[in-house]
Short mmCIF file of C-alpha atoms and ligand atoms in Angstrom, two decimals:
data_model
loop_
_atom_site.label_atom_id
_atom_site.label_comp_id
_atom_site.label_asym_id
_atom_site.label_seq_id
_atom_site.Cartn_x
_atom_site.Cartn_y
_atom_site.Cartn_z
CA MET J 1 107.14 42.15 -46.84
CA THR J 2 110.02 39.95 -48.00
CA SER J 3 111.04 39.75 -51.63
CA SER J 4 111.95 36.46 -53.26
CA ASP J 5 115.69 37.04 -52.74
CA GLY J 6 115.11 37.39 -48.99
CA SER J 7 115.73 41.13 -48.72
CA THR J 8 113.13 43.47 -47.26
CA PRO J 9 112.20 46.41 -49.48
CA SER J 10 112.07 49.77 -47.72
CA HIS J 11 108.68 50.72 -49.21
CA PRO J 12 105.73 48.83 -50.74
CA GLN J 13 106.63 47.90 -54.29
CA GLN J 14 104.59 49.03 -57.27
CA ALA J 15 102.70 46.50 -59.39
CA ALA J 16 105.20 46.74 -62.28
CA THR J 17 107.99 45.70 -59.91
CA ARG J 18 105.99 42.90 -58.31
CA LEU J 19 105.21 41.51 -61.77
CA VAL J 20 108.95 41.14 -62.32
CA THR J 21 110.06 39.94 -58.88
CA ALA J 22 107.20 37.79 -57.53
CA GLY J 23 107.36 34.02 -57.81
CA ARG J 24 111.11 33.90 -58.35
CA ASP J 25 113.21 31.41 -56.43
CA THR J 26 116.56 31.53 -58.18
CA LYS J 27 118.30 29.43 -55.55
CA ALA J 28 115.94 26.54 -56.20
CA GLN J 29 116.58 26.96 -59.96
CA LYS J 30 120.38 26.77 -59.54
CA GLY J 31 120.73 30.46 -60.39
CA PHE J 32 118.47 30.57 -63.42
CA VAL J 33 115.96 33.40 -63.44
CA ASN J 34 113.03 31.21 -64.50
CA PRO J 35 111.75 27.85 -63.25
CA PRO J 36 111.77 24.94 -65.67
CA VAL J 37 108.53 23.64 -67.18
CA PHE J 38 107.69 20.78 -64.83
CA HIS J 39 105.87 18.13 -66.83
CA GLY J 40 104.58 15.72 -64.26
CA SER J 41 101.86 13.48 -62.93
CA THR J 42 103.59 11.19 -60.41
CA VAL J 43 105.56 12.70 -57.54
CA LEU J 44 107.67 10.11 -55.68
CA TYR J 45 107.74 9.98 -51.88
CA PRO J 46 111.03 9.03 -50.21
CA THR J 47 109.52 6.78 -47.50
CA ALA J 48 106.32 4.85 -46.78
CA GLU J 49 105.72 7.12 -43.80
CA ASP J 50 105.84 10.21 -46.03
CA LEU J 51 103.48 8.52 -48.47
CA HIS J 52 100.94 7.66 -45.76
CA ALA J 53 101.05 11.23 -44.44
CA HIS J 54 101.03 12.85 -47.91
CA ARG J 55 104.10 14.65 -46.64
CA ALA J 56 105.72 16.43 -49.58
CA GLU J 57 106.00 19.95 -51.00
CA PHE J 58 104.24 18.71 -54.14
CA THR J 59 101.99 15.67 -54.07
CA TYR J 60 100.54 15.12 -57.54
CA GLY J 61 100.73 16.82 -60.93
CA ARG J 62 97.12 17.96 -60.85
CA HIS J 63 97.66 19.74 -57.54
CA GLY J 64 100.54 21.90 -58.71
CA SER J 65 104.24 22.08 -59.48
CA PRO J 66 107.03 24.62 -59.00
CA THR J 67 105.96 26.14 -62.36
CA THR J 68 102.32 26.61 -61.31
CA ARG J 69 103.37 27.91 -57.90
CA ALA J 70 105.63 30.56 -59.46
CA LEU J 71 102.75 31.78 -61.62
CA GLN J 72 100.29 31.75 -58.70
CA ASP J 73 102.73 33.83 -56.65
CA VAL J 74 102.92 36.47 -59.43
CA LEU J 75 99.14 36.52 -59.84
CA MET J 76 98.65 36.87 -56.06
CA ALA J 77 101.09 39.80 -56.03
CA LEU J 78 99.24 41.35 -58.98
CA GLU J 79 95.83 41.09 -57.28
CA GLY J 80 97.06 42.61 -54.03
CA PRO J 81 96.30 42.00 -50.33
CA PRO J 82 92.58 41.03 -50.52
CA CYS J 83 93.58 38.01 -52.62
CA ALA J 84 93.64 34.79 -50.59
CA GLY J 85 94.41 32.47 -53.49
CA VAL J 86 94.49 32.13 -57.28
CA GLY J 87 93.28 29.04 -59.13
CA LEU J 88 94.52 28.15 -62.60
CA ALA J 89 92.18 26.82 -65.27
CA PRO J 90 92.70 25.45 -68.79
CA SER J 91 90.76 28.35 -70.40
CA GLY J 92 88.96 31.53 -69.47
CA LEU J 93 85.62 29.82 -69.93
CA ALA J 94 86.73 26.97 -67.63
CA ALA J 95 87.58 29.61 -65.00
CA ILE J 96 84.03 30.96 -65.31
CA SER J 97 82.28 27.57 -65.24
CA THR J 98 84.44 26.38 -62.32
CA THR J 99 83.63 29.56 -60.39
CA LEU J 100 79.89 29.23 -60.95
CA LEU J 101 79.88 25.55 -59.99
CA ALA J 102 81.92 26.44 -56.91
CA VAL J 103 79.49 29.01 -55.53
CA LEU J 104 76.05 27.76 -56.68
CA LYS J 105 73.83 24.82 -55.82
CA THR J 106 70.44 23.52 -56.91
CA GLY J 107 67.68 26.01 -56.05
CA ASP J 108 69.96 29.05 -56.19
CA HIS J 109 69.38 32.17 -58.29
CA LEU J 110 72.17 33.93 -60.22
CA LEU J 111 72.21 37.49 -61.61
CA VAL J 112 74.33 38.04 -64.74
CA CYS J 113 74.88 41.32 -66.58
CA ASP J 114 73.35 41.41 -70.03
CA ASN J 115 76.65 42.31 -71.71
CA ALA J 116 78.44 39.21 -70.40
CA TYR J 117 80.61 37.06 -72.63
CA ARG J 118 78.24 34.91 -74.66
CA PRO J 119 79.70 31.50 -73.69
CA THR J 120 79.11 32.55 -70.04
CA ARG J 121 75.43 32.91 -70.89
CA ASN J 122 75.45 29.55 -72.69
CA PHE J 123 76.84 27.88 -69.57
CA CYS J 124 74.16 29.48 -67.39
CA ASP J 125 71.28 28.82 -69.79
CA ASN J 126 72.22 25.19 -70.40
CA MET J 127 74.28 23.50 -67.70
CA LEU J 128 73.23 25.59 -64.68
CA LYS J 129 69.61 25.39 -65.78
CA ARG J 130 69.89 21.60 -65.99
CA TYR J 131 71.11 21.55 -62.40
CA GLY J 132 68.13 23.61 -61.24
CA ILE J 133 69.90 26.97 -60.96
CA GLU J 134 68.01 29.96 -62.33
CA THR J 135 69.80 32.84 -64.11
CA SER J 136 68.33 36.34 -64.62
CA TYR J 137 70.05 38.94 -66.76
CA PHE J 138 70.25 42.62 -65.85
CA ASP J 139 71.03 45.92 -67.54
CA PRO J 140 74.77 46.54 -66.99
CA LEU J 141 73.96 50.20 -66.20
CA ILE J 142 71.48 49.29 -63.45
CA GLY J 143 73.78 50.31 -60.58
CA ALA J 144 72.18 50.15 -57.11
CA GLY J 145 68.82 49.53 -58.85
CA ILE J 146 69.84 45.88 -59.01
CA GLU J 147 68.29 45.60 -55.53
CA THR J 148 64.82 45.02 -57.05
CA LEU J 149 66.06 41.95 -58.95
CA PHE J 150 67.23 40.11 -55.85
CA LYS J 151 65.29 37.09 -54.68
CA PRO J 152 65.62 35.36 -51.32
CA ASN J 153 67.73 32.67 -53.04
CA THR J 154 70.04 34.99 -55.04
CA ARG J 155 73.47 33.60 -54.30
CA ALA J 156 75.78 35.46 -56.70
CA VAL J 157 76.08 38.35 -59.17
CA LEU J 158 78.35 38.12 -62.21
CA ILE J 159 79.51 41.25 -64.03
CA GLU J 160 81.92 42.15 -66.77
CA ALA J 161 83.42 45.62 -66.50
CA PRO J 162 83.21 46.67 -69.25
CA GLY J 163 81.52 44.05 -71.46
CA SER J 164 83.96 42.91 -74.12
CA GLN J 165 81.83 43.78 -77.17
CA THR J 166 79.64 46.73 -76.28
CA PHE J 167 81.71 48.27 -73.48
CA GLU J 168 78.92 49.42 -71.18
CA MET J 169 80.53 50.06 -67.81
CA PRO J 170 78.73 48.64 -64.76
CA ASP J 171 79.15 50.36 -61.41
CA VAL J 172 81.03 47.58 -59.65
CA ARG J 173 81.08 49.36 -56.29
CA ALA J 174 77.32 50.06 -56.22
CA ILE J 175 76.38 46.54 -57.38
CA SER J 176 78.83 44.94 -54.91
CA ALA J 177 77.38 46.92 -52.02
CA VAL J 178 73.88 45.62 -52.78
CA ALA J 179 75.12 42.06 -53.36
CA HIS J 180 76.88 42.01 -50.00
CA ALA J 181 73.92 43.52 -48.18
CA ARG J 182 71.83 40.68 -49.61
CA GLY J 183 74.37 38.01 -48.69
CA ALA J 184 75.41 37.27 -52.28
CA LEU J 185 78.88 36.84 -53.73
CA MET J 186 80.17 39.29 -56.33
CA ILE J 187 82.00 37.80 -59.34
CA ASP J 188 83.85 39.92 -61.93
CA ASP J 189 85.20 38.88 -65.32
CA ASN J 190 88.21 41.21 -65.21
CA THR J 191 89.73 40.17 -68.54
CA TRP J 192 89.53 43.60 -70.23
CA ALA J 193 91.52 45.69 -67.76
CA THR J 194 93.36 42.95 -65.82
CA PRO J 195 94.07 43.61 -62.10
CA LEU J 196 96.83 45.96 -63.23
CA TYR J 197 94.23 48.55 -64.29
CA HIS J 198 91.19 47.40 -62.32
CA ARG J 199 91.75 46.30 -58.74
CA SER J 200 88.39 44.65 -58.50
CA LEU J 201 89.07 42.67 -55.30
CA GLU J 202 89.72 45.99 -53.56
CA GLN J 203 86.43 47.38 -54.89
CA GLY J 204 84.08 44.84 -53.39
CA VAL J 205 84.46 41.91 -55.76
CA ASP J 206 84.83 38.50 -54.09
CA ILE J 207 86.00 36.51 -57.11
CA SER J 208 87.91 38.08 -59.99
CA MET J 209 88.40 35.93 -63.08
CA GLN J 210 90.48 36.46 -66.17
CA ALA J 211 90.79 34.79 -69.51
CA GLY J 212 94.58 34.47 -69.24
CA THR J 213 94.39 33.60 -72.93
CA LYS J 214 94.24 37.37 -73.52
CA TYR J 215 96.66 39.81 -71.87
CA ILE J 216 98.38 37.50 -69.39
CA GLY J 217 99.57 35.26 -72.22
CA GLY J 218 99.78 38.27 -74.50
CA HIS J 219 101.00 36.41 -77.57
CA SER J 220 97.92 34.55 -78.90
CA ASP J 221 99.60 31.23 -78.21
CA ILE J 222 97.87 29.78 -75.13
CA MET J 223 94.48 28.93 -73.66
CA PHE J 224 94.39 29.72 -69.97
CA GLY J 225 92.21 31.11 -67.16
CA THR J 226 92.65 32.46 -63.64
CA ILE J 227 90.33 32.64 -60.62
CA ALA J 228 91.44 35.01 -57.84
CA ALA J 229 89.35 35.11 -54.68
CA ASN J 230 89.26 36.84 -51.32
CA ALA J 231 89.33 34.96 -48.01
CA LYS J 232 85.53 34.59 -47.99
CA ALA J 233 85.34 32.92 -51.43
CA TRP J 234 88.70 31.16 -51.78
CA PRO J 235 87.74 27.99 -49.84
CA LEU J 236 84.84 27.44 -52.28
CA ILE J 237 87.07 27.93 -55.33
CA GLN J 238 89.82 25.73 -53.92
CA GLU J 239 87.35 22.95 -53.16
CA ALA J 240 85.74 23.08 -56.63
CA ILE J 241 89.13 22.99 -58.34
CA ARG J 242 90.03 19.86 -56.36
CA LEU J 243 86.70 18.11 -56.82
CA LEU J 244 86.40 18.90 -60.52
CA GLY J 245 90.05 18.13 -61.30
CA VAL J 246 90.66 21.51 -62.93
CA CYS J 247 94.28 22.17 -63.85
CA ALA J 248 96.22 23.85 -66.63
CA GLY J 249 98.91 22.25 -68.81
CA PRO J 250 102.53 22.96 -67.86
CA ASP J 251 103.52 24.55 -71.17
CA ASP J 252 100.61 26.98 -71.05
CA VAL J 253 101.36 27.73 -67.39
CA TYR J 254 104.96 28.48 -68.31
CA LEU J 255 103.93 30.72 -71.22
CA ALA J 256 101.49 32.55 -68.92
CA LEU J 257 104.35 33.14 -66.46
CA ARG J 258 106.58 34.36 -69.30
CA GLY J 259 103.79 36.63 -70.58
CA VAL J 260 102.80 38.16 -67.26
CA ARG J 261 106.36 39.42 -66.64
CA THR J 262 105.89 41.99 -69.43
CA LEU J 263 102.20 42.76 -68.78
CA SER J 264 102.84 46.30 -67.56
CA VAL J 265 104.72 47.47 -70.67
CA ARG J 266 102.43 45.70 -73.11
CA LEU J 267 99.27 46.98 -71.46
CA ALA J 268 100.59 50.55 -71.27
CA GLN J 269 101.22 50.47 -75.02
CA HIS J 270 97.80 48.88 -75.75
CA HIS J 271 96.25 51.65 -73.64
CA ARG J 272 98.05 54.46 -75.50
CA SER J 273 97.63 53.01 -78.98
CA GLY J 274 94.02 52.01 -78.34
CA LEU J 275 93.08 55.51 -77.23
CA GLU J 276 94.87 57.20 -80.11
CA ILE J 277 93.19 54.98 -82.71
CA ALA J 278 89.84 55.38 -80.90
CA ARG J 279 90.12 59.19 -81.10
CA TRP J 280 91.25 59.03 -84.73
CA LEU J 281 88.29 56.79 -85.60
CA GLY J 282 85.93 59.10 -83.70
CA ALA J 283 86.88 61.90 -86.13
CA ARG J 284 86.26 59.79 -89.26
CA PRO J 285 83.14 60.63 -91.29
CA GLU J 286 82.31 56.92 -91.70
CA VAL J 287 82.13 56.35 -87.92
CA ASP J 288 78.99 57.21 -85.97
CA ARG J 289 80.53 56.64 -82.52
CA VAL J 290 83.26 54.88 -80.62
CA LEU J 291 82.49 52.63 -77.63
CA HIS J 292 85.51 53.08 -75.35
CA PRO J 293 85.08 53.96 -71.64
CA ALA J 294 88.40 55.82 -71.47
CA LEU J 295 87.09 58.45 -73.94
CA ASP J 296 85.61 61.39 -72.02
CA THR J 297 82.59 61.36 -74.35
CA ASP J 298 81.70 57.78 -73.34
CA PRO J 299 78.69 57.26 -71.00
CA GLY J 300 80.84 54.96 -68.82
CA HIS J 301 83.72 57.42 -68.53
CA ALA J 302 83.01 58.68 -64.99
CA ILE J 303 82.99 55.13 -63.61
CA TRP J 304 86.09 54.20 -65.60
CA LYS J 305 87.89 57.25 -64.23
CA ARG J 306 86.87 56.46 -60.67
CA ASP J 307 87.63 52.71 -60.69
CA PHE J 308 90.27 52.07 -63.36
CA THR J 309 93.85 53.25 -63.80
CA GLY J 310 94.10 52.36 -67.48
CA ALA J 311 92.41 50.84 -70.49
CA SER J 312 93.31 47.94 -72.70
CA GLY J 313 93.49 47.90 -76.49
CA LEU J 314 89.99 46.53 -77.05
CA PHE J 315 87.02 48.71 -78.05
CA SER J 316 84.24 48.91 -80.63
CA ILE J 317 82.93 51.32 -83.23
CA VAL J 318 79.47 51.89 -84.66
CA LEU J 319 79.62 52.74 -88.36
CA LYS J 320 77.12 55.01 -90.07
CA PRO J 321 74.54 52.78 -91.80
CA VAL J 322 76.04 50.91 -94.79
CA PRO J 323 75.27 47.43 -96.17
CA GLN J 324 77.19 44.52 -94.62
CA THR J 325 78.81 43.93 -98.05
CA ALA J 326 80.58 47.31 -97.72
CA VAL J 327 81.79 46.42 -94.21
CA ASP J 328 83.01 43.07 -95.53
CA ALA J 329 84.89 44.87 -98.34
CA MET J 330 86.62 46.94 -95.66
CA LEU J 331 87.50 43.85 -93.59
CA ASN J 332 88.81 42.02 -96.67
CA THR J 333 91.07 44.98 -97.49
CA LEU J 334 92.67 45.36 -94.06
CA THR J 335 96.01 43.60 -93.80
CA LEU J 336 97.32 44.59 -90.35
CA PHE J 337 93.93 44.02 -88.73
CA GLY J 338 93.29 40.28 -88.87
CA MET J 339 89.81 38.79 -88.68
CA GLY J 340 89.57 36.39 -85.79
CA PHE J 341 88.21 35.81 -82.32
CA SER J 342 90.00 36.30 -79.03
CA TRP J 343 92.29 39.29 -78.40
CA GLY J 344 95.01 40.49 -76.04
CA GLY J 345 97.90 39.37 -78.24
CA PHE J 346 100.50 41.60 -79.90
CA GLU J 347 98.48 41.84 -83.11
CA SER J 348 95.56 44.01 -84.22
CA LEU J 349 92.19 42.44 -84.94
CA ALA J 350 88.83 43.51 -86.34
CA ILE J 351 85.57 41.56 -86.21
CA PRO J 352 81.94 42.45 -86.81
CA PHE J 353 79.56 41.63 -83.97
CA ASP J 354 75.84 41.75 -83.30
CA CYS J 355 74.45 40.87 -79.89
CA SER J 356 70.86 41.95 -80.62
CA ASP J 357 69.59 38.38 -80.97
CA TYR J 358 70.71 37.05 -77.59
CA ARG J 359 70.41 39.95 -75.15
CA THR J 360 67.35 39.64 -72.96
CA ALA J 361 67.42 42.44 -70.34
CA THR J 362 68.31 45.27 -72.71
CA LYS J 363 67.78 46.02 -76.37
CA TRP J 364 70.91 46.39 -78.49
CA SER J 365 70.19 48.49 -81.55
CA PRO J 366 73.24 50.64 -82.31
CA GLY J 367 71.83 52.05 -85.56
CA GLY J 368 74.65 50.88 -87.81
CA PRO J 369 77.11 48.04 -88.35
CA THR J 370 79.43 47.41 -85.43
CA LEU J 371 83.07 46.36 -85.41
CA ARG J 372 85.20 45.33 -82.46
CA LEU J 373 88.86 46.27 -82.76
CA HIS J 374 91.89 45.11 -80.85
CA ILE J 375 94.77 47.53 -81.21
CA GLY J 376 98.01 45.59 -81.14
CA LEU J 377 101.61 46.72 -80.86
CA GLU J 378 102.12 47.77 -84.50
CA ASN J 379 103.19 51.30 -85.45
CA LEU J 380 100.24 53.72 -85.25
CA ASP J 381 100.83 55.36 -88.66
CA ASP J 382 100.85 51.91 -90.23
CA LEU J 383 97.58 51.03 -88.48
CA LYS J 384 95.95 54.29 -89.60
CA ALA J 385 97.13 53.71 -93.19
CA ASP J 386 95.60 50.23 -93.06
CA LEU J 387 92.28 51.64 -91.80
CA ASP J 388 92.42 54.40 -94.45
CA ARG J 389 92.63 51.75 -97.17
CA GLY J 390 89.81 49.84 -95.48
CA PHE J 391 87.52 52.89 -95.46
CA ALA J 392 88.35 53.55 -99.13
CA ALA J 393 87.28 49.97 -99.93
CA LEU J 394 84.10 50.45 -97.87
CA LYS J 395 83.18 53.57 -99.90
CA ALA J 396 84.07 51.90 -103.21
CA ALA J 397 81.65 49.06 -102.37
CA LEU J 398 78.65 51.37 -101.83
C1 LIG H 401 87.93 35.34 -74.18
C2 LIG H 401 87.09 35.65 -73.03
C3 LIG H 401 86.70 34.65 -72.14
C4 LIG H 401 87.00 33.20 -72.38
O1 LIG H 401 88.35 32.90 -72.43
P1 LIG H 401 88.87 31.59 -73.20
O2 LIG H 401 90.25 31.46 -72.73
O3 LIG H 401 88.74 31.90 -74.66
O4 LIG H 401 88.00 30.45 -72.79
C5 LIG H 401 85.97 35.02 -71.05
N1 LIG H 401 85.63 36.30 -70.82
C6 LIG H 401 85.98 37.28 -71.65
C7 LIG H 401 85.58 38.68 -71.34
C8 LIG H 401 86.72 37.00 -72.79
O5 LIG H 401 87.05 37.97 -73.62
#
């Protein structure tokens, strides 16, 4: 292994180090640590012969620049040895749609876990359906039992571990083993844990996607997606990216590169703060239960412990039954927890959710109002004080 400054480290570097060192070519940047933001479409060729042969390090803006290459190098290092390539997309959803278009064709069947991100379902139920591709949804806790849902034309399985609202934890290893035995590709939306805490490509996943909008960016200021694939799947992803013209804007690519350098410290803090607030909420009389796979009381805990090395700051709570007006009074009182979609930034968020009307393979009836929380990087006592005031407002509204 050779590091970017040409020296050979004496032992394999840890992920936190690779996040800092990968993708750096200071000589090419005249000594500066970071590459510039290359804004570019046209790349000029020095001679007609070079032009005819497409002979150049970079050939066209859509196909990459030194900025995109630096980020791809970091993401490759983050994913580890099974990763044969990483594609960049303009959003997390674009990473998902590009992946599905890359691996599926008319007449194929796709299996998707019932707790998948809702826009993923919308893509399957509308666009894939229009192209003659059938999607079936499955219970995320099905494990090896997924075997019975396979058809001769099942081409791929898509999971989210854990689902980003309800946090059921699928058994990625068991489902992957069945998928591979049946000749299907295994796709994982790895946004929650990132490859830092869930090395999905090493656990049987062929294509690992992330909404880079979340923890890679880390500052709620970009839209971005990544598609990492092993050697078996990368040619399909690479081809789809070329044919579809998928690329990400240079400023967002730069901000993703800037964000990913500090991923390990941010995520460690989200993990710690998330768990502490989850435990604190679990002891509150207003809370029926906390949905967080890193809690040892969670049904998904054994799988989390086996397959993950950390948790992010996103989890949900089920409140004891109260009218929605009381929940809204709580949300309107919180000041540190903002109300808004997305997550993975430095700030805390709280939103109500209800997936009972669109799940099809499982019934979602938690027995009380549900809130999804993102625990940001604020001080924990301040966050608890904010939640205290919120619960007081909830009780006052009863
Ligand atoms: C946010 C999110 C996406 C989509 O990412 P965008 O960048 O918003 O398009 C996909 N999957 C999961 C799990 C997400 O949380």
